[in-house]
Coordinates of C-alpha atoms in Angstrom, one line a residue:
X261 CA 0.0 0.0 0.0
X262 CA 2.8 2.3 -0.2
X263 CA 2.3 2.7 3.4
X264 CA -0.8 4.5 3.5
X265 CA -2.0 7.4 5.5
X266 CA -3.9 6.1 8.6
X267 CA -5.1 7.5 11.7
X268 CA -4.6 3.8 13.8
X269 CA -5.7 2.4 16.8
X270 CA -5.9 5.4 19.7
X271 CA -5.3 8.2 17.4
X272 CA -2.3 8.5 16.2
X273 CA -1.6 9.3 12.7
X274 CA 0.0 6.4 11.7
X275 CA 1.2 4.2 8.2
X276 CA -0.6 1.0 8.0
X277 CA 1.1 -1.9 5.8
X278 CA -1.0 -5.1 6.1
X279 CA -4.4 -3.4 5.8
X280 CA -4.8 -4.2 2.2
X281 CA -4.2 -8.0 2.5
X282 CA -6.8 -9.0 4.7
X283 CA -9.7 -9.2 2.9
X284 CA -8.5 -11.6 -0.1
X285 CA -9.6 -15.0 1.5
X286 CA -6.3 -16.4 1.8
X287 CA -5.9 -20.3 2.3
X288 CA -2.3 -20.4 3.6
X289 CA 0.0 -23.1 4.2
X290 CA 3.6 -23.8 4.4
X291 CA 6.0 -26.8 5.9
X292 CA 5.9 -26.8 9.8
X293 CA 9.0 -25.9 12.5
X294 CA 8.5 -27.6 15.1
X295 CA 11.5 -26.4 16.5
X296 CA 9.8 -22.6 16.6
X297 CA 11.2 -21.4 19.9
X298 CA 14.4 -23.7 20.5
X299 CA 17.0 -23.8 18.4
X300 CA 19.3 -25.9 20.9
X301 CA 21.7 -23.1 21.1
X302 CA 21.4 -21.1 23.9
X303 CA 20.9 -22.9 26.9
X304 CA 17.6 -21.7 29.4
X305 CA 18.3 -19.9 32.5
X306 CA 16.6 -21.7 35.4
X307 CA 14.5 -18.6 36.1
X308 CA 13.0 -19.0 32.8
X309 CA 12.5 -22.8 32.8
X310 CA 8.5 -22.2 34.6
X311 CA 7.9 -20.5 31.5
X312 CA 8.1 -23.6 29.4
X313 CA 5.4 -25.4 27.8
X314 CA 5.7 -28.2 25.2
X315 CA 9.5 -28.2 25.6
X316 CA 9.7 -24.6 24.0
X317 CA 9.7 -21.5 25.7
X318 CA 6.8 -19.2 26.0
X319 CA 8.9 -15.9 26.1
X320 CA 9.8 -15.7 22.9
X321 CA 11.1 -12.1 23.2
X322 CA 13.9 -14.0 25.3
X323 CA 15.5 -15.6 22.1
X324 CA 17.3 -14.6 18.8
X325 CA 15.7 -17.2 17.0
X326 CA 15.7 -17.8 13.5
X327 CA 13.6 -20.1 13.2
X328 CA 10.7 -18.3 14.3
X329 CA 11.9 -15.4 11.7
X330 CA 11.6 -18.4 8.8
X331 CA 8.6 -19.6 10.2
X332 CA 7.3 -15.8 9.7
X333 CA 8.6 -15.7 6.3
X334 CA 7.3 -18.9 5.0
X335 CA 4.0 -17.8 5.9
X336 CA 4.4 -14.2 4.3
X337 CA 5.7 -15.7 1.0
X338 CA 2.9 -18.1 0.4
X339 CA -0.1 -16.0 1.9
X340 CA 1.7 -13.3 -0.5
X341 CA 0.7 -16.3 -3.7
X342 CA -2.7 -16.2 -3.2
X343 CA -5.0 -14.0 -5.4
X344 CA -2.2 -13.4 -6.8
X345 CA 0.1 -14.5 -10.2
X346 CA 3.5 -15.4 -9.2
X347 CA 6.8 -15.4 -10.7
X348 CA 10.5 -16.7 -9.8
X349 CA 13.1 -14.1 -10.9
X350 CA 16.4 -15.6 -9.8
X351 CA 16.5 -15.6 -6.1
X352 CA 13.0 -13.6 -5.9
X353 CA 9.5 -15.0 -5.4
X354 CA 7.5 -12.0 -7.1
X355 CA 3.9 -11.6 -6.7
X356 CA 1.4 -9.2 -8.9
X357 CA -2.3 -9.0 -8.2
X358 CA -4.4 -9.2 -11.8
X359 CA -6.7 -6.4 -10.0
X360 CA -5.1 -4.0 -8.5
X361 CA -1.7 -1.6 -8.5
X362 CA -1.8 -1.4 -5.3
X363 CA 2.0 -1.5 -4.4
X364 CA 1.6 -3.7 -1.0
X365 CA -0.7 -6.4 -3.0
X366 CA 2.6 -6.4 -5.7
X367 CA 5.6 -7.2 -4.1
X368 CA 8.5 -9.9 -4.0
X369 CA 10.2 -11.7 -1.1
X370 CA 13.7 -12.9 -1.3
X371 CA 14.8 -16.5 -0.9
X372 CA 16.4 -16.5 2.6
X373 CA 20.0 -15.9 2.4
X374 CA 19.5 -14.6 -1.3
X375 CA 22.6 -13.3 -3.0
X376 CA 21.2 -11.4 -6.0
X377 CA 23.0 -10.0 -9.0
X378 CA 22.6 -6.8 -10.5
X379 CA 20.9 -9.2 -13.5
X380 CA 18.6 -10.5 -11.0
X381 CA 17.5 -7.0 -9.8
X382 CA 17.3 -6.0 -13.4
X383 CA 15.0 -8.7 -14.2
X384 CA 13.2 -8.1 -11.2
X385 CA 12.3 -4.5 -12.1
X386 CA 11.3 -5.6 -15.6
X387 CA 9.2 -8.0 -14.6
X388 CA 7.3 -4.9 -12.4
X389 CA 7.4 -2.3 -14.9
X390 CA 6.6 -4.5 -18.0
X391 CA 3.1 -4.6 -15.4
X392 CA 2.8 -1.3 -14.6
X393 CA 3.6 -1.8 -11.1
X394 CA 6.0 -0.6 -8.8
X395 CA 9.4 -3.2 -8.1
X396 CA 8.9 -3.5 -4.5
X397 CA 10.0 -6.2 -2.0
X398 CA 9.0 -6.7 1.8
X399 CA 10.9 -9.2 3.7
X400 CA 12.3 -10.5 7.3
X401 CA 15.9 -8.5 6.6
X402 CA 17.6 -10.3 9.0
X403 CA 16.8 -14.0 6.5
X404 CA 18.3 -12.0 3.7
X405 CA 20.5 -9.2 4.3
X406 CA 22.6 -9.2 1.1
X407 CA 19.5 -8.3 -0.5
X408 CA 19.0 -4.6 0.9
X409 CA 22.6 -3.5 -0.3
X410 CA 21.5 -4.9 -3.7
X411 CA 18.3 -3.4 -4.6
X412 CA 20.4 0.4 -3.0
X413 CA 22.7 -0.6 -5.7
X414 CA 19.5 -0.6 -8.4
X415 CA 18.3 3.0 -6.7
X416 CA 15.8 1.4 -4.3
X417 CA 14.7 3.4 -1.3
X418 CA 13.8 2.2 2.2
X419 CA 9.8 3.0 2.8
X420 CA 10.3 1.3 6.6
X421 CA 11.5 -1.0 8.7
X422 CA 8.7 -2.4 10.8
X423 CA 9.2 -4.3 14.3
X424 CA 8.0 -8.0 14.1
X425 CA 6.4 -8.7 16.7
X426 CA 4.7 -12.1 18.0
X427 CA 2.2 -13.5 20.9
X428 CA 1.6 -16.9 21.9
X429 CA -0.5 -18.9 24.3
X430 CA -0.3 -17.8 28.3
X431 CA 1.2 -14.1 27.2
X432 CA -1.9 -12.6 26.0
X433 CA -3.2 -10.0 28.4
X434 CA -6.8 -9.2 29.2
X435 CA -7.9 -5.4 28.7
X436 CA -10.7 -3.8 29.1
X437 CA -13.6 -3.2 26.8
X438 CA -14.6 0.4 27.0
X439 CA -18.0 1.8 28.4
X440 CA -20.5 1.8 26.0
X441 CA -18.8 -0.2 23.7
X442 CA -19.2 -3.9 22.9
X443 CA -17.1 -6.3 21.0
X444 CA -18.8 -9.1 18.7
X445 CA -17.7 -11.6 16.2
X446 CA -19.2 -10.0 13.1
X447 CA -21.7 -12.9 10.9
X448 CA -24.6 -11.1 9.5
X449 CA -24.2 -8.9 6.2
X450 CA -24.8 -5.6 8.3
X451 CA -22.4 -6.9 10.7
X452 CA -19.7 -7.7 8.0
X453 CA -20.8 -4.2 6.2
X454 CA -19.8 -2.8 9.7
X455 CA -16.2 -4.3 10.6
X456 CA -15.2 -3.2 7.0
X457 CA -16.7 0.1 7.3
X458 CA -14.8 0.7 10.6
X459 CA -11.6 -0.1 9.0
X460 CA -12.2 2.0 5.9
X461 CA -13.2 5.0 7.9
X462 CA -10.1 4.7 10.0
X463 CA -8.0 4.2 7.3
X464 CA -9.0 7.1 5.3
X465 CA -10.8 4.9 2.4
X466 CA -14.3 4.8 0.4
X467 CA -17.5 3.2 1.7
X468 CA -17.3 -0.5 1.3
X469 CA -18.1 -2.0 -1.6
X470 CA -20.2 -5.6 -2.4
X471 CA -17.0 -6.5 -3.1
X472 CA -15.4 -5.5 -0.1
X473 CA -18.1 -7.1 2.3
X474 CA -17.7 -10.8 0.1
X475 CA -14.3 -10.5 0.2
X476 CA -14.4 -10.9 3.9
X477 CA -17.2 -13.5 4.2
X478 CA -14.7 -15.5 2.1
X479 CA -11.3 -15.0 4.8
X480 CA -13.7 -16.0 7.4
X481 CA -14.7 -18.6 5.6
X482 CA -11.6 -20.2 5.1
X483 CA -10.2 -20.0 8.8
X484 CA -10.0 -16.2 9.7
X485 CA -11.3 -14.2 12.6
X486 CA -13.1 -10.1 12.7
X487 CA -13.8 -8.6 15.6
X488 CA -16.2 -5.8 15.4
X489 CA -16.3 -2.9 18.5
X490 CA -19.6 -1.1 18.1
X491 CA -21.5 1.3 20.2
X492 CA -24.0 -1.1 22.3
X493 CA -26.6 1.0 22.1
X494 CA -27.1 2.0 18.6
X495 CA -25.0 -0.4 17.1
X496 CA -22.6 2.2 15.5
X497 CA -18.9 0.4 14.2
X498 CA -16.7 1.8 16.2
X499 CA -13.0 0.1 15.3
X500 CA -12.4 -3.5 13.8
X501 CA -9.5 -6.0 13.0
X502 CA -9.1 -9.5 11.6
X503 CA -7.0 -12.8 12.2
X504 CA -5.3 -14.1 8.7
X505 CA -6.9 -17.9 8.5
X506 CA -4.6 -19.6 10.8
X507 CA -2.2 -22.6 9.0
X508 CA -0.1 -24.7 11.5
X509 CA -1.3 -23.0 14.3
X510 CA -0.1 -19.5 13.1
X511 CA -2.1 -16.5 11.8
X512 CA -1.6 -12.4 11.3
X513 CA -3.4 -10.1 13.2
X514 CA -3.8 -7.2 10.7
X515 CA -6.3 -4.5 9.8
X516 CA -7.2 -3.0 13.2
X517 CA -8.7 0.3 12.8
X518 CA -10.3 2.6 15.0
X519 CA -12.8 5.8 13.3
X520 CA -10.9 9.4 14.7
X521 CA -14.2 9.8 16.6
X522 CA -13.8 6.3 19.0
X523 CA -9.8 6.7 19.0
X524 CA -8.2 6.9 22.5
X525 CA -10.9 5.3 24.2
X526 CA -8.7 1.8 24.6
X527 CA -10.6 0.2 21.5
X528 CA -7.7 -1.1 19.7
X529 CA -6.4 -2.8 22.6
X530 CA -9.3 -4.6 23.4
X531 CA -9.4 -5.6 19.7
X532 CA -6.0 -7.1 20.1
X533 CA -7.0 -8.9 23.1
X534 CA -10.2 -10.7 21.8
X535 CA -8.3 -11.5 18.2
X536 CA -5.5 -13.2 20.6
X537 CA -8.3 -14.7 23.1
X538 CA -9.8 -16.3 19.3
X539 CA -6.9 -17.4 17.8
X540 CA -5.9 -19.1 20.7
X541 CA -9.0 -20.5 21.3
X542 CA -9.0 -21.9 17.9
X543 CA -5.6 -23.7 18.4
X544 CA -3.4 -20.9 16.8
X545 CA 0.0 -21.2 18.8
X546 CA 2.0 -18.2 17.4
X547 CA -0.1 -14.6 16.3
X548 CA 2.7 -11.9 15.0
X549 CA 2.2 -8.7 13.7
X550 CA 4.3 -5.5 12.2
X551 CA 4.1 -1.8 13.6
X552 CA 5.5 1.1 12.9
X553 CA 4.9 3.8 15.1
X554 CA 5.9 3.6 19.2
X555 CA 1.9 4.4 19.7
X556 CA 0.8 1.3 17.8
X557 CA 3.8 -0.6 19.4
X558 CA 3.0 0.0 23.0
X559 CA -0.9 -1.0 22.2
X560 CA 0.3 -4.3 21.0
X561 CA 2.6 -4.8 24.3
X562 CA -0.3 -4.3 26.4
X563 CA -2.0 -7.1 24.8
X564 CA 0.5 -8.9 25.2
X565 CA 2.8 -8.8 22.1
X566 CA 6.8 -9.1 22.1
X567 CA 9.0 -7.8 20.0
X568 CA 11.2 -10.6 18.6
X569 CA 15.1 -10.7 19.7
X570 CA 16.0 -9.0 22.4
X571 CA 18.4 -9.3 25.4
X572 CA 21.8 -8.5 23.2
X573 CA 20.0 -9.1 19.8
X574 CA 18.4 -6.9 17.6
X575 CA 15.2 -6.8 17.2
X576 CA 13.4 -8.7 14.0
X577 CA 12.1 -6.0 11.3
X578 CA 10.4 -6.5 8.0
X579 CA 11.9 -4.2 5.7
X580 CA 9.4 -2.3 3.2
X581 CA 12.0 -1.1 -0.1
X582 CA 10.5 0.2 -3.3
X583 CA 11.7 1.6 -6.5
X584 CA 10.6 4.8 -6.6
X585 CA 8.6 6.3 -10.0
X586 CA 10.9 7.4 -12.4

């Protein structure tokens, strides 16, 4: 999406990245890890042993782990195929929607530890421009990091560098639904008109469409979650957000918007709660997300959210780099 204008959660004015891919009824599913947490190689400090569950930790904020960073990626790159036409360009999975030219439903992700040549970049922007889209990429940098000083090389730009972040069973936190204000799992049409009405109001877009409304019967269809807030009185949508349809026990939590006139009431939060209190409940064992902004990022950490690597390693980003217009 270019990272579009948003006014998110609270009220902050923020960029949103993943609001455009959750209404595309994705049917994801990639090769499991069942080593997610523990890669064997650092050893568990006995303070931290009570927080294991299933022989992998459940502070996952504690780790550099790259295996939760491939796990994160695998997902991305085939929830990225859907709806979508796909291409390989050397080491580059590219993706172009037949619809839209929309930059963040057009991108490419790079094979993990992708070397690419100036011919592969080359080809790569071809293969945009010959489809009048813009060469962009988004990617976990840390799986690829030759890739960044190649596309600089090709006069790419750095749009932003979001923190990954990620929640799983027994961190969730339970916040507060604001007076007034109800939180329901949207199933009737003026219900589903509702969540995506929230989220296009917050996020600065058009009345929904028939489109738009389908759209999301088909993501919850095939696995995925909404949570409308609403005044409980009147029935007014007041914020909204959606679970990707979990595969191997992992899903996004995307799309939460709050309208400027419900913002700083503690909406998104309890969004973020009852998406997490779903998943969970529906056997998902890992929920991430991306932010941008600090407002956005302490919401998600009251919910419960971690950033992933910490204590002496960097955090995990997925880097947003584009091409811009000649």
């Amino acid at each position: 999406m270019g990272i579009l204008p948003v006014l998110f959660s609270d009220g902050q004015d923020a960029r949103s990245t993943r609001r455009k891919k959750v209404f595309v009824g994705w049917v994801v599913g990639w090769a499991s890890c069942p080593s997610y947490f523990w890669t064997g190689k650092m050893p568990v400090p006995q303070e931290e042993k009570k927080f294991l569950w299933d022989g992998h930790p459940a502070r996952p904020n504690y780790f550099c782990n790259k295996s939760m960073e491939s796990r994160i990626q695998a997902y991305l790159r085939f929830a990225a195929s859907q709806q979508r036409d796909t291409e390989h360009i050397g080491p580059f999975l590219a993706t172009f929607s037949p619809h839209t030219t929309n930059p963040y439903l057009n991108y490419a992700i790079p094979e993990d530890g992708a070397t690419p040549s100036l011919a592969d970049v080359n080809a790569l922007i071809a293969a945009y421009s010959d489809r009048d889209r813009q060469p962009r990429l988004e990617y976990v940098t840390k799986l690829a990091p030759a890739v960044e000083e190649a596309l600089i090389s090709a006069g790419f730009t750095v749009e932003g560098r979001l923190p990954l972040m990620i929640c799983t069973p027994g961190s969730e936190k339970l916040l507060p639904i604001p007076p007034e204000i109800e939180l329901i799992l949207p199933v009737s049409d003026d219900e589903l008109l509702g969540t995506v009405a929230a989220q296009n109001e917050a996020y600065g877009e058009a009345a929904p469409s028939p489109e738009d409304v389908d759209s999301l019967r088909k993501t919850l269809a095939a696995g995925g979650i909404a949570v409308l807030a609403r005044v409980a009185a009147t029935g007014e949508p007041a914020g909204a957000g959606i679970c990707t349809p979990p595969q191997n026990q992992t899903t996004e939590i995307a799309g939460i918007g709050v309208p400027a006139a419900f913002r700083r009431r503690g909406i998104a939060g309890a969004l973020t709660a009852r998406l997490l209190r779903e998943a969970f409940d529906a056997g998902v064992t890992v929920a991430f997300l991306m932010t941008l902004h600090e407002q956005e990022f302490r919401v998600y950490t009251r919910a419960g959210f971690s950033a992933i690597g910490s204590e002496g390693c960097a955090n995990d980003e997925i880097l947003h780099i584009s091409l811009p217009p000649q």
